Short mmCIF file of C-alpha atoms and ligand atoms in Angstrom, two decimals:
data_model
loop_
_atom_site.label_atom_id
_atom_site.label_comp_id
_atom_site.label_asym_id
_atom_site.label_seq_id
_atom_site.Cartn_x
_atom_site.Cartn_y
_atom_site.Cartn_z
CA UNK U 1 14.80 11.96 -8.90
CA UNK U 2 12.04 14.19 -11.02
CA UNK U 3 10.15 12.67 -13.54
CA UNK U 4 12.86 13.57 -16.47
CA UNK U 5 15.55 11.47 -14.90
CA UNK U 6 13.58 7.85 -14.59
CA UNK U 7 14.45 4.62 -15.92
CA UNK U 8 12.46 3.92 -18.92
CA UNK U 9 10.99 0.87 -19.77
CA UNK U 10 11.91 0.60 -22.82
CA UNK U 11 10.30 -2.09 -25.93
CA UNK U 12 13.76 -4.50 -26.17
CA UNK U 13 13.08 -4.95 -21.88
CA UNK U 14 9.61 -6.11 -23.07
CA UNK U 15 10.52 -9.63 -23.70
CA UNK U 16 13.18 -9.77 -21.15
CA UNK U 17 12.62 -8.22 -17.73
CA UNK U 18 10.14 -10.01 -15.08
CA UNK U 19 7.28 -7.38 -14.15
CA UNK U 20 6.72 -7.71 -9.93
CA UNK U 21 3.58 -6.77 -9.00
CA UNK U 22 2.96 -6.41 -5.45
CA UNK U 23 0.30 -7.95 -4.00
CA UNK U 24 -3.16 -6.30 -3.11
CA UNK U 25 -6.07 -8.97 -3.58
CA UNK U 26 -5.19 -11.90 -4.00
CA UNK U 27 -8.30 -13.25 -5.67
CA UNK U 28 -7.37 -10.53 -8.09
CA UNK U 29 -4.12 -9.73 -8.57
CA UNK U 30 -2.84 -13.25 -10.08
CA UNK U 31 -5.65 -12.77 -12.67
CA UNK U 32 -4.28 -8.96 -13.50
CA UNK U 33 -0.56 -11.03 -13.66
CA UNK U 34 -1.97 -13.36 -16.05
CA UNK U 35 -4.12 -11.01 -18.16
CA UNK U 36 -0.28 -9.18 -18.66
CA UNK U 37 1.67 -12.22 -19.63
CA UNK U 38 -0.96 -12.71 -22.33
CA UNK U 39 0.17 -9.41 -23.47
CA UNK U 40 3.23 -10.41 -24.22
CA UNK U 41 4.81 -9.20 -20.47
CA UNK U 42 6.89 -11.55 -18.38
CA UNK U 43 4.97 -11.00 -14.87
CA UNK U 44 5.23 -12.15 -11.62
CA UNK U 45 3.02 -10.94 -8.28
CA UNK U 46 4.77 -11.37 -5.18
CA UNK U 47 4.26 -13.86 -2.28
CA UNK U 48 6.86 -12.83 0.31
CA UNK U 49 6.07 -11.93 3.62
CA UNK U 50 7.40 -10.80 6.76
CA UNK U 51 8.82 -8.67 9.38
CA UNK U 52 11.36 -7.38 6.95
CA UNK U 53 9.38 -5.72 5.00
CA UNK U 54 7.84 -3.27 7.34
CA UNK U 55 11.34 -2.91 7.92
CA UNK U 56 12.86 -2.24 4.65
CA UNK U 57 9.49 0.43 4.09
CA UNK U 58 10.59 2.29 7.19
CA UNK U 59 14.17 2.73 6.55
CA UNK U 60 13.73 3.78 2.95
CA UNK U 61 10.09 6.01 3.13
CA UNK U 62 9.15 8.73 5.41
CA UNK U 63 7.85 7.07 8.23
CA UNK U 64 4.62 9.67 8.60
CA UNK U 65 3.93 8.09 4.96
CA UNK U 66 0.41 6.43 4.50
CA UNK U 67 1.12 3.04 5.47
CA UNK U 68 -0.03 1.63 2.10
CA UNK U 69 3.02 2.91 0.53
CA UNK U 70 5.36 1.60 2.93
CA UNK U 71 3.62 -2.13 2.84
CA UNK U 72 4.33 -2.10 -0.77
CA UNK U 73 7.18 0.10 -1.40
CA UNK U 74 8.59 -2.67 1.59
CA UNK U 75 7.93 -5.67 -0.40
CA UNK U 76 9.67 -5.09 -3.35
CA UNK U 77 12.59 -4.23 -1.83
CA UNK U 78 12.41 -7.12 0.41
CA UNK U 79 11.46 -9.27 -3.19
CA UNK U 80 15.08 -6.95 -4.41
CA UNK U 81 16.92 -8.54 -1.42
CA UNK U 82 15.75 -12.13 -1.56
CA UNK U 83 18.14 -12.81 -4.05
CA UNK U 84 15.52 -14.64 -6.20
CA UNK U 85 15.36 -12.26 -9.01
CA UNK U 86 17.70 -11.26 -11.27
CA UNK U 87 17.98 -7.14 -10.43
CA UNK U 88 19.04 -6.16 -13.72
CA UNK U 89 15.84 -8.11 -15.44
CA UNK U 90 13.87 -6.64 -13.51
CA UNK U 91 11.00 -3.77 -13.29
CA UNK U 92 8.40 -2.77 -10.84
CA UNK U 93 4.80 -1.48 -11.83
CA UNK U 94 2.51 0.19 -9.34
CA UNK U 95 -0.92 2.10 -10.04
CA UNK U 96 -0.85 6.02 -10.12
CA UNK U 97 -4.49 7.43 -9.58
CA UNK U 98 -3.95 10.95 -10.80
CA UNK U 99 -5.91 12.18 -7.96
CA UNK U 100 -5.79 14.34 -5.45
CA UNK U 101 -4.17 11.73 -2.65
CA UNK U 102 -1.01 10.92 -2.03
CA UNK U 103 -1.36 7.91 -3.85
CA UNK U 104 -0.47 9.39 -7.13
CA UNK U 105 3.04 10.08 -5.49
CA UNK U 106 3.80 6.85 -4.27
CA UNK U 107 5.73 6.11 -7.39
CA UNK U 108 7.99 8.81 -6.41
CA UNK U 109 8.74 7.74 -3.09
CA UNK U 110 9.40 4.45 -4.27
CA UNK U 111 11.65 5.50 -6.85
CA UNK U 112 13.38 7.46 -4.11
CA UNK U 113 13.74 4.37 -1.98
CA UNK U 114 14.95 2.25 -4.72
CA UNK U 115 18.33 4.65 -5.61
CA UNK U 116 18.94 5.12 -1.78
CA UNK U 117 18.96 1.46 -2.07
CA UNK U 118 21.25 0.79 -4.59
CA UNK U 119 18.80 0.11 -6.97
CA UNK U 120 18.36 3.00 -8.93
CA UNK U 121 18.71 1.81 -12.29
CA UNK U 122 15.50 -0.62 -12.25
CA UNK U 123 12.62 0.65 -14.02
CA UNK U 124 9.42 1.90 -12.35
CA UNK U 125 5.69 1.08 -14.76
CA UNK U 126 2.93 3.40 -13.37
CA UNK U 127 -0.14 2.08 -14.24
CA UNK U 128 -2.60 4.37 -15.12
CA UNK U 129 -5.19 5.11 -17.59
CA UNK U 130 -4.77 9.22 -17.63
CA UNK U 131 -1.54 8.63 -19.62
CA UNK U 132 -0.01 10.36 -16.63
CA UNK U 133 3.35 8.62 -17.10
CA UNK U 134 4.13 6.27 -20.35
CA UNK U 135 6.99 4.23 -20.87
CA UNK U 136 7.56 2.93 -25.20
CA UNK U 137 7.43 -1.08 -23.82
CA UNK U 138 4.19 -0.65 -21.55
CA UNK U 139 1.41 0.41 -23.59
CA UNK U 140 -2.00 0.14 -21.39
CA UNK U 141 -4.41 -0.06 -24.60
CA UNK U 142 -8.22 -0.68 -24.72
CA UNK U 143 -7.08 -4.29 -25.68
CA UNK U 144 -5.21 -4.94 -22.53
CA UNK U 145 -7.96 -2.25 -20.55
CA UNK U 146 -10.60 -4.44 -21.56
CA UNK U 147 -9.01 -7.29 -20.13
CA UNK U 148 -8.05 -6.05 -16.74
CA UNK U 149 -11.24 -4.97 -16.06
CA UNK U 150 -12.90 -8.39 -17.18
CA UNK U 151 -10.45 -10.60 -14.76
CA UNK U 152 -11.60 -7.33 -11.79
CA UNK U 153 -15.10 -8.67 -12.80
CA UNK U 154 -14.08 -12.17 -12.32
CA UNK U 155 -11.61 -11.27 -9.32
CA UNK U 156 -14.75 -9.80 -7.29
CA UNK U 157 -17.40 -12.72 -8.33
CA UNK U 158 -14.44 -15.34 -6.82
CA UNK U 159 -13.97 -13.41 -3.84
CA UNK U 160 -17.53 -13.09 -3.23
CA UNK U 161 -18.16 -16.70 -3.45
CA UNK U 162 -15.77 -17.56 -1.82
CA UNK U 163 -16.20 -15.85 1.27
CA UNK U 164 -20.32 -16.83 1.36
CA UNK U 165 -19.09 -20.54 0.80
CA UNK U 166 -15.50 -21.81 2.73
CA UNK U 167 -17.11 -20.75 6.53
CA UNK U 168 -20.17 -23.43 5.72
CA UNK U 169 -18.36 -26.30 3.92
CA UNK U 170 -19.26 -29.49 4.53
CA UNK U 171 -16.48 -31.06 3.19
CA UNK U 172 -13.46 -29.48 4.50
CA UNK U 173 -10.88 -27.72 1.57
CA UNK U 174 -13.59 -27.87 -0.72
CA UNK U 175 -14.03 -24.08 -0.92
CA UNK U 176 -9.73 -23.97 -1.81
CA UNK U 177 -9.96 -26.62 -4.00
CA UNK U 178 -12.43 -25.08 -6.21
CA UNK U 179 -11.08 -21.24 -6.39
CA UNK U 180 -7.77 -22.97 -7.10
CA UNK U 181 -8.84 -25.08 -10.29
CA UNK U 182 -10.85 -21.72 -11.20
CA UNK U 183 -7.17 -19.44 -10.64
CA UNK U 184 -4.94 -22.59 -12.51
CA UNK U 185 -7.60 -22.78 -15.38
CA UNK U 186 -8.35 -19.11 -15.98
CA UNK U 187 -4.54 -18.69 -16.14
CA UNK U 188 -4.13 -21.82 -18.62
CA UNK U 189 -6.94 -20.10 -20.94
CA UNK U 190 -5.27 -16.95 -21.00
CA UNK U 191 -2.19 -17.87 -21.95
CA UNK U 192 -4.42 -18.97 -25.34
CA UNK U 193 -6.33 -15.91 -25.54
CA UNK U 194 -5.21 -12.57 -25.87
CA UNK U 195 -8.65 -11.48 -25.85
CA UNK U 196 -11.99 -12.92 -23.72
CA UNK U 197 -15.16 -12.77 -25.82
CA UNK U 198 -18.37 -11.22 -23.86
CA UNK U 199 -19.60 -14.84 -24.58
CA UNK U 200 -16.52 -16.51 -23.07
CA UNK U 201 -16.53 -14.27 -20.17
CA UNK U 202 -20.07 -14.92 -19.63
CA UNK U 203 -19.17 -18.84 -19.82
CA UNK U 204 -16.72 -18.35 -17.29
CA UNK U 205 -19.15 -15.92 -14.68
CA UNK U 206 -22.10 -19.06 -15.00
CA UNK U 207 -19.98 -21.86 -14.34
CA UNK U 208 -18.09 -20.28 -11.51
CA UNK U 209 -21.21 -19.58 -9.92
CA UNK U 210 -22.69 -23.36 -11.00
CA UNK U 211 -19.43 -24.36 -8.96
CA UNK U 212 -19.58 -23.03 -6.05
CA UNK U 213 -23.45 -23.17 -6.14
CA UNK U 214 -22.52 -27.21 -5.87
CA UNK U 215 -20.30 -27.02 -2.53
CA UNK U 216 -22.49 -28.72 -0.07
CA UNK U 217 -23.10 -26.58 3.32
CA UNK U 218 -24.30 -26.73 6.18
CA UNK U 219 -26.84 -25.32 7.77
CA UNK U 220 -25.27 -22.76 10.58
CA UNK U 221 -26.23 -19.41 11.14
CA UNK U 222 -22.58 -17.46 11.64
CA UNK U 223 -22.49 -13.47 12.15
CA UNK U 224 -21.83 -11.32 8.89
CA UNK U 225 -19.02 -9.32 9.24
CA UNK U 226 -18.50 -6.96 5.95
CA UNK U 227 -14.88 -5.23 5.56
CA UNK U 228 -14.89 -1.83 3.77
CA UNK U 229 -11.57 0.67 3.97
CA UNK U 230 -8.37 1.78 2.10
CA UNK U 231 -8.20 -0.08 -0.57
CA UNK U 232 -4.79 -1.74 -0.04
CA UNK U 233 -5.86 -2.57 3.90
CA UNK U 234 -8.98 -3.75 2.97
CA UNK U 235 -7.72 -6.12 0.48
CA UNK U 236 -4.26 -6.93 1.66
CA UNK U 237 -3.63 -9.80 3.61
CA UNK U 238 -0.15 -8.44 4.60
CA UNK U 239 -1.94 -4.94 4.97
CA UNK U 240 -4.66 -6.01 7.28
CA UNK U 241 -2.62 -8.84 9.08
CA UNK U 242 -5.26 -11.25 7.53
CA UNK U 243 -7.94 -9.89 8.45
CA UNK U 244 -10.60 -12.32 6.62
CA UNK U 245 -8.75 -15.47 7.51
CA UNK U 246 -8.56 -14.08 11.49
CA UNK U 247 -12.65 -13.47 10.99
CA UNK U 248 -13.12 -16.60 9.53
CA UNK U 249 -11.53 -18.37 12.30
CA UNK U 250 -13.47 -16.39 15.12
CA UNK U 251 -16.30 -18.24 13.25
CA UNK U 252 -17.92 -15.39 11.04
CA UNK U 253 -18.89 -14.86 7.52
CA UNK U 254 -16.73 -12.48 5.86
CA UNK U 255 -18.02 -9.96 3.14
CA UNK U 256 -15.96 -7.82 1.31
CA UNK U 257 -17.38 -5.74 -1.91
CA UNK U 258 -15.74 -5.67 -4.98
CA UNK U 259 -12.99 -3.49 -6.57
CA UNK U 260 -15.00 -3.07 -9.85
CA UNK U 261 -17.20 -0.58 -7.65
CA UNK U 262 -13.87 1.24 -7.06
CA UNK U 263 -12.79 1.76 -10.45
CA UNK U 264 -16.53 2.50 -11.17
CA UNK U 265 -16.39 5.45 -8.47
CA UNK U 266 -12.88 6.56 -9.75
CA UNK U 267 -14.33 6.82 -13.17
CA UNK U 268 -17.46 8.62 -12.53
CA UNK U 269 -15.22 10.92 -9.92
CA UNK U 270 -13.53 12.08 -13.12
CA UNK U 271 -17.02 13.09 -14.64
CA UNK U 272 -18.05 14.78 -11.87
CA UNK U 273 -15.15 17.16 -11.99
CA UNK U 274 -14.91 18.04 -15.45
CA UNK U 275 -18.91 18.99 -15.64
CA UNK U 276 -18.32 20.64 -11.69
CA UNK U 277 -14.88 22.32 -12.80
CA UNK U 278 -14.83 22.27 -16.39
CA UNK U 279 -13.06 20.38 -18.88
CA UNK U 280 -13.44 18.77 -22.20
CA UNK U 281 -17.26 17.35 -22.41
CA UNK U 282 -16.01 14.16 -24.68
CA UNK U 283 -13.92 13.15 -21.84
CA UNK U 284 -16.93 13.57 -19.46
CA UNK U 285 -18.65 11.68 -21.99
CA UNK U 286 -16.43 8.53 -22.36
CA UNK U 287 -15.97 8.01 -18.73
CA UNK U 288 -20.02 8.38 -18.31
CA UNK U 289 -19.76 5.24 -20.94
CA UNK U 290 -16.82 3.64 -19.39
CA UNK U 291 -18.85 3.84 -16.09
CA UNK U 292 -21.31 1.88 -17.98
CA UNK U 293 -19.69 -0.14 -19.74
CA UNK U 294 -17.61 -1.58 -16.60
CA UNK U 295 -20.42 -1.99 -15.11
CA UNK U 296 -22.38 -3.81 -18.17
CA UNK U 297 -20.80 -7.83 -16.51
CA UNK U 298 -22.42 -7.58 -13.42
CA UNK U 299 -25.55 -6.90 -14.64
CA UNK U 300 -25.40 -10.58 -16.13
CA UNK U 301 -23.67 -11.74 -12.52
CA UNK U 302 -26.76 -10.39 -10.69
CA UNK U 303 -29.25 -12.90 -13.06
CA UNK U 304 -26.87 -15.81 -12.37
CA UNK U 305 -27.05 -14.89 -8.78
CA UNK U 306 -31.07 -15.03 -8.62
CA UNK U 307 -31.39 -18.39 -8.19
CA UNK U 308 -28.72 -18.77 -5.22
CA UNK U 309 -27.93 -18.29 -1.99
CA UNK U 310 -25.48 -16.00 -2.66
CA UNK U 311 -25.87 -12.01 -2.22
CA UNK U 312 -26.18 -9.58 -4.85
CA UNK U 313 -24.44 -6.96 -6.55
CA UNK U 314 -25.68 -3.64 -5.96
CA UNK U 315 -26.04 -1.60 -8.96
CA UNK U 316 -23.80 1.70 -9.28
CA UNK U 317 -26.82 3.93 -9.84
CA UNK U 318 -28.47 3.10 -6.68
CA UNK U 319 -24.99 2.56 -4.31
CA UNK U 320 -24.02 6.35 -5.41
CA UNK U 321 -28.13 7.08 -4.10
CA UNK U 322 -26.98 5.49 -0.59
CA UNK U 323 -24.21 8.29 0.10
CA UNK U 324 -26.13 11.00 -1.26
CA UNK U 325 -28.35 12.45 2.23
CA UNK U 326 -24.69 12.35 3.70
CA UNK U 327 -22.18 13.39 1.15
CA UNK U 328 -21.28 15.27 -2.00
CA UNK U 329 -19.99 13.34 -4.90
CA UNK U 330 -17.50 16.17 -4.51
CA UNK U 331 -15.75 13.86 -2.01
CA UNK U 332 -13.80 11.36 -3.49
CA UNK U 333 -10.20 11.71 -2.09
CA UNK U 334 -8.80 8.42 -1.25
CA UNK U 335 -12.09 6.13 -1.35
CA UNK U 336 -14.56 9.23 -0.45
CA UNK U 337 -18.25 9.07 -0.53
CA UNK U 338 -17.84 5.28 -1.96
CA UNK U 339 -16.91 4.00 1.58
CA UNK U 340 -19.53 5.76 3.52
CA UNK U 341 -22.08 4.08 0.74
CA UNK U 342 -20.77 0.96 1.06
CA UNK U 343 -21.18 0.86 4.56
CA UNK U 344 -24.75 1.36 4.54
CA UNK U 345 -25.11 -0.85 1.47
CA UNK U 346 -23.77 -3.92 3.81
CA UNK U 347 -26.13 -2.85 6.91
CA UNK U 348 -29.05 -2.51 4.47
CA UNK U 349 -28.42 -5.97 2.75
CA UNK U 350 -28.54 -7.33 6.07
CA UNK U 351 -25.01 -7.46 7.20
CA UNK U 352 -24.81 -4.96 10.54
CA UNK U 353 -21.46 -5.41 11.70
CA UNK U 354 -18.81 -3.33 9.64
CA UNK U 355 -15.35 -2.85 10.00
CA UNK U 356 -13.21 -0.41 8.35
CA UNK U 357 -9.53 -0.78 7.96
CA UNK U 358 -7.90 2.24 8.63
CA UNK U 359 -4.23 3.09 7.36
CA UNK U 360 -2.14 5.41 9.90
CA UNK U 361 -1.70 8.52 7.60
CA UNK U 362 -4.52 8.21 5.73
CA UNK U 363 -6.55 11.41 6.61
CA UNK U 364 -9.27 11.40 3.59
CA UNK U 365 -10.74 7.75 4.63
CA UNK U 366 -10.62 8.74 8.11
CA UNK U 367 -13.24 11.45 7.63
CA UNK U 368 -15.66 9.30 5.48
CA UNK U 369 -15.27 6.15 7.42
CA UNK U 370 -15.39 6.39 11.49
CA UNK U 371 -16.01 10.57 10.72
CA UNK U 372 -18.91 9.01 9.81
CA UNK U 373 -20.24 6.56 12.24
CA UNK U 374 -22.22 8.48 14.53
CA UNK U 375 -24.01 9.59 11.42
CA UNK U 376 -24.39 6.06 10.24
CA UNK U 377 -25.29 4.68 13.52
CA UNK U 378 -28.45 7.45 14.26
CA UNK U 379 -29.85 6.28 10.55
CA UNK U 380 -29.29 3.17 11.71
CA UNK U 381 -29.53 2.22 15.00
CA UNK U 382 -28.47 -1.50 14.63
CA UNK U 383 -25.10 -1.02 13.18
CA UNK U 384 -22.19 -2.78 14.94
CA UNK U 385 -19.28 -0.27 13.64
CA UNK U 386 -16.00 -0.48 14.35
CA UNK U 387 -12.74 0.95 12.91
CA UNK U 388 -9.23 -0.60 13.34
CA UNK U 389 -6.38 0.90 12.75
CA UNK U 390 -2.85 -0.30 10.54
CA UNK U 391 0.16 1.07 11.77
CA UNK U 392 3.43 -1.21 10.46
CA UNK U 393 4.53 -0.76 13.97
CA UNK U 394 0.52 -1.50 15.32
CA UNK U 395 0.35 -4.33 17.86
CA UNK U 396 -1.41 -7.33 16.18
CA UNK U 397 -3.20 -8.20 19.53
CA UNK U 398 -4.26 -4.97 20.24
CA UNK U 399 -5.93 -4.89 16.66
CA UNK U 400 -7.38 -8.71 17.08
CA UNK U 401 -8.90 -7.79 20.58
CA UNK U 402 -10.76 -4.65 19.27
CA UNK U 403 -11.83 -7.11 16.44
CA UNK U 404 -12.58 -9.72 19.09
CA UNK U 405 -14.72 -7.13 20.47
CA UNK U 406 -17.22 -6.15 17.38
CA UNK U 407 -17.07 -9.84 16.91
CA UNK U 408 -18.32 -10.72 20.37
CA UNK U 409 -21.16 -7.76 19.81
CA UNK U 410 -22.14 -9.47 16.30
CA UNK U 411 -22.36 -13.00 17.97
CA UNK U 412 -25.01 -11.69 20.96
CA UNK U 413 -27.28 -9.83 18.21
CA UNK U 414 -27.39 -12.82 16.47
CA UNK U 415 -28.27 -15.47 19.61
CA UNK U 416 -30.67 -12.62 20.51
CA UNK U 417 -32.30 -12.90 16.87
CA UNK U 418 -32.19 -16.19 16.83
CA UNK U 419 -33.72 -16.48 20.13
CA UNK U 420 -36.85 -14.29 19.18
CA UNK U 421 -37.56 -16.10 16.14
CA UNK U 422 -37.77 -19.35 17.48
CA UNK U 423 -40.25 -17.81 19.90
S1 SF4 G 1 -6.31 7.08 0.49
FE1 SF4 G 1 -5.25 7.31 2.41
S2 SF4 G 1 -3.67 5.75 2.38
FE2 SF4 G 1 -4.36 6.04 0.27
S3 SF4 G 1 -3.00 7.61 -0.56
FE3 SF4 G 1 -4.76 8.67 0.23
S4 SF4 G 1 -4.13 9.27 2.30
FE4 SF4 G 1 -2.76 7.65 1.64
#
């Protein structure tokens, strides 16, 4: 089906037809559902799980497809199949990056899958901001923009927490309890407000940091373990085979950086090009300012942040400097220079063991992630680095005794630490 024959989402479907989202991040995601529904959209991200879908993405996409694709592509035909939605009320959205991976094409294969399906006639959203696609009832405006990128902000700060707080709670289900009254009561506000306020969104930052900042801990020393990768592996519980809960459980600290550095690095990739390439200079110029504007929250999050226990953000300006002795900005297919940075931000903010989630078929994140580890590893000698790889047809024990592995490493540098200081 070429780009003339889709199903258009058309303004009169608008107040009818339930938007599925699938699910990335989960800290995220419902917050991006929400922020739609107060747009006027009926949205919904999905919850269901299991073997099926790896099933349903194999028989209906290519099976040397990057696994991302067939994860997602997978779960809404397996959400298509449950027999909980209504299929003619129905539409799909899924992002389009307009760059040069394969991502940008996933919409295509999963338009493909849908008709050999038998569901041809639902309509496909692509989200993106390079008006790539358009459809008259889905109109991605600075208005709604604005907002996405506010509950992102919001998305990474509960994440964040999150992860430094639920593996040292004294009280157990404290951590859940919390993030959940924070998800319900974001969710109730927006349904009031179409728009958040830099003062409410402030409001919100300080007191979700106040709240967590009140969670009573212990005082254990676990291993850090940060996650970088793929996007969708990195974030996807159903991706990664839940990864952070499995890390968690083998007694670690998980941190994961936030998306906002990834639409931050997608932005500035576009300004890169057009002054490398050519192109128009206003366009260079507004994604220089939406670079900074994006960025303008955290700035805020960082002063809230001071006072805590909690880990910083690290600014833009000085996580592009990290990649720069290894890299070109030039390289920014799939997550490009931004992965091999983040992996030296973790090490340098203390956090030595690093895995990276690797997708099977994803070439581009291959090259920048365990391409680069021997690199990595002579800069700096201490780093515990380990890739594992996602395959829907990967064995989950295989995966959980390599992690075992770079867990059991992290655990022994840390007795050893702990052993010398206490000297
Ligand atoms: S980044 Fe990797 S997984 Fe994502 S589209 Fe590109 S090749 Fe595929």
């Amino acid at each position: 089906m070429n780009s003339e024959d889709r199903v258009i989402f058309t303004e009169e479907m608008k107040k009818e037809y339930t938007i599925l989202i699938p699910q990335m991040a989960p800290f995220h995601f419902e917050l991006l559902s929400s922020t739609l529904n107060s747009f006027g959209y009926k949205s919904e991200v999905l919850a269901n799980n299991g073997k099926d879908i790896a099933y349903l993405g194999n028989k209906y996409v290519h099976n040397d497809t990057c696994v991302p694709a067939i994860y997602v592509i997978g779960q809404f035909l397996d959400a298509l199949n449950s027999g909980k939605y209504d299929v003619h009320k129905v539409a799909l959205i899924i992002t389009q990056t307009g760059g040069g991976c394969r991502a940008s094409n996933y919409i295509h294969l999963l338009r493909s899958a849908l008709k050999k399906a038998g569901y041809g006639y639902i309509p496909v959203i692509s989200l993106n901001a390079s008006n790539i696609e358009s459809n008259p009832g889905f109109k991605l405006d600075f208005k709604l923009l604005k907002k996405l990128v506010q509950s992102i902000t919001i998305g990474d700060l509960l994440m964040s927490l999150y992860n430094q707080t639920l593996p040292y709670e004294v009280k157990k289900g404290e951590t859940d309890r919390v993030t959940d009254w924070w998800m319900q009561y974001l969710s109730d506000e927006y349904k009031n407000n179409v728009k958040i306020s830099s003062s409410q969104l402030k409001s919100y930052l300080k007191d979700i940091v106040n709240d967590f900042n009140q969670i009573e801990i212990t005082n254990e020393i676990k291993p850090k373990i940060g996650i970088v990768g793929e996007i969708y592996v990195k974030y996807s519980p159903l991706g990664n085979n839940n990864l952070e809960a499995f890390l968690i459980n083998e007694g670690c600290e998980v941190r994961t950086l936030g998306i906002v550095d990834f639409l931050l690095y997608t932005f500035e990739s576009v300004a890169y090009d057009i002054k490398q390439y050519g192109g128009k200079y206003l366009t260079r110029i507004i994604f220089k300012l939406l670079v900074k504007y994006v960025e303008h929250p955290r700035k805020y999050v960082n002063k809230l942040l001071a006072p805590t226990r909690f880990a910083h953000v690290l600014e833009f300006k000085n996580l592009k400097r990290l990649a720069q002795p290894y890299l070109g900005y030039g390289v920014h297919v799939g997550e490009g220079w931004l992965l091999t940075a983040e992996i030296i931000e973790l090490i340098k903010s203390g956090v030595n063991n690093v895995i990276t989630t690797q997708p099977f078929g994803c070439l581009p994140n291959h090259i920048v992630a365990k391409g680069m580890f021997k690199t990595i590893k002579e800069a700096y000698p201490s780093a515990n680095l380990g890739s594992i790889d996602y395959d829907t047809s990967a064995s989950k024990i295989n995966q959980e005794n390599r992690i075992k592995l770079i867990v059991m490493n992290a655990k022994s540098k840390l007795n050893k630490e702990l052993k010398k200081n206490t000297k």
